[in-house]
Amino acid sequence: MSLVLAETKDAIGVIVLNHPEKRNALSEALIGEITAALEDFQARNIRAVVLRAAAGVKVWSAGHDVSELPDRGRDPLGWSDPLRVLVRAIQEFPAPIIALIEGGVWGGGCEVAMACDILVTTPDATFAITPAKLGVPYNLGGVLTLMNMIPLPVAKEMLFTAQPIPTSQALNLGMINYIKPKEEIEAFVHGLATHISANSPLSIAVMKEELRLLASAHAITPELFERIQGLRRIVYDSHDYQEGLNAFRSKRKPQFSGT
Ligand code: YXS
């Protein structure tokens, strides 16, 4: 069974996350199907993409597939981790990607949504960034994605509490573009995609890449990079990191000791 449904109509491509049994957890297999669909869309010169889950879902994505996170001692979010590959694929895709969001967005799913260019949600949508709940040390690029989308005090609240925020707050903060009723959201998003696909694809592709390069243009010294990586290693080497994984796997609340 496909974990993702992909279709194109005119110059618009649609990708539907289609693994509700696992709440669209971002497994390597599911991410592989998304990136394959994006490669196919690029070959077909698609001019706008809609990334969504099935209509009416309660969970847009439950984030990184926890069963695929490595045990302690290995960076869980290294460069080639599937979640990192997906975020880059979205950010580097040469046409706008519109996230059509219903239901809860969790963990790395928030970063996937925020890597998209335009976000439109139904009123029930929520966003929860949850590394602290699992004991995961989020990675540099991921933190930068969040910093570019969320005012720092709110980014800190979301990272430190791991609690969902309502999409109404996300709209007030400019994290999302629109909130639309579920009866209207599909036509509204299609209308945005149609406007985009009627404009110059070359101009849009270059401006999207300009914005990506400028948003990530942070000069960091080797010492800064190595210090951050050293700090992150303390976390993914820790008993707390393993406890977060074990607790999730045995469906119980984690007991973090700070070691
Ligand atoms: O028990 P079965 O086999 O039916 O599977 C259950 C869940 O184990 C599975 N599932 C997941 N599997 C792998 N990775 C996940 N992230 C994940 N989430 C869920 O899906 C089946 C149904 O789950 P269930 O019964 O909990 O569904 P629900 O409708 O009662 O609750 C939906 C959620 C999303 C509220 C709940 O599943 C949940 O809290 N999931 C975890 C959300 C989360 O903490 N995600 C962060 C993952 S780690 C990540 O993204 C980054 C590495 S980081 O940590 O840095 O943000």
XYZ file of N, CA, C and O in Angstrom, residues 40 62 78 138 148 165 182 200 221 232 237 242:
48
model
N 9.517 13.489 -9.357
C 8.652 13.309 -10.527
C 7.994 14.637 -10.903
O 7.948 15.023 -12.077
N 2.443 12.735 12.877
C 2.921 12.519 14.250
C 4.430 12.730 14.350
O 5.053 12.387 15.350
N 21.089 13.386 12.168
C 22.261 13.727 11.345
C 21.853 14.136 9.941
O 20.697 14.006 9.535
N 17.445 18.544 19.318
C 17.157 18.983 17.947
C 18.447 19.479 17.298
O 19.353 19.932 17.973
N 13.480 30.839 12.033
C 13.073 31.686 10.894
C 11.559 31.815 10.780
O 11.058 32.639 10.043
N 0.334 24.313 20.323
C -0.289 25.640 20.293
C -1.379 25.623 19.225
O -1.244 24.932 18.216
N -13.047 23.725 7.009
C -12.681 22.518 6.237
C -13.485 22.423 4.927
O -13.016 21.843 3.963
N 5.395 33.550 -13.511
C 6.652 33.064 -14.093
C 7.338 32.031 -13.190
O 7.782 32.368 -12.082
N 31.161 30.076 13.362
C 32.583 29.699 13.383
C 32.692 28.196 13.648
O 31.782 27.585 14.218
N 25.110 18.722 21.886
C 24.076 17.791 21.428
C 24.483 16.348 21.740
O 23.663 15.505 22.100
N 23.919 10.943 23.994
C 24.660 9.896 24.722
C 24.009 9.604 26.071
O 24.400 8.682 26.774
N 17.772 7.750 26.059
C 17.312 6.348 25.942
C 15.977 6.172 26.664
O 15.082 5.473 26.187
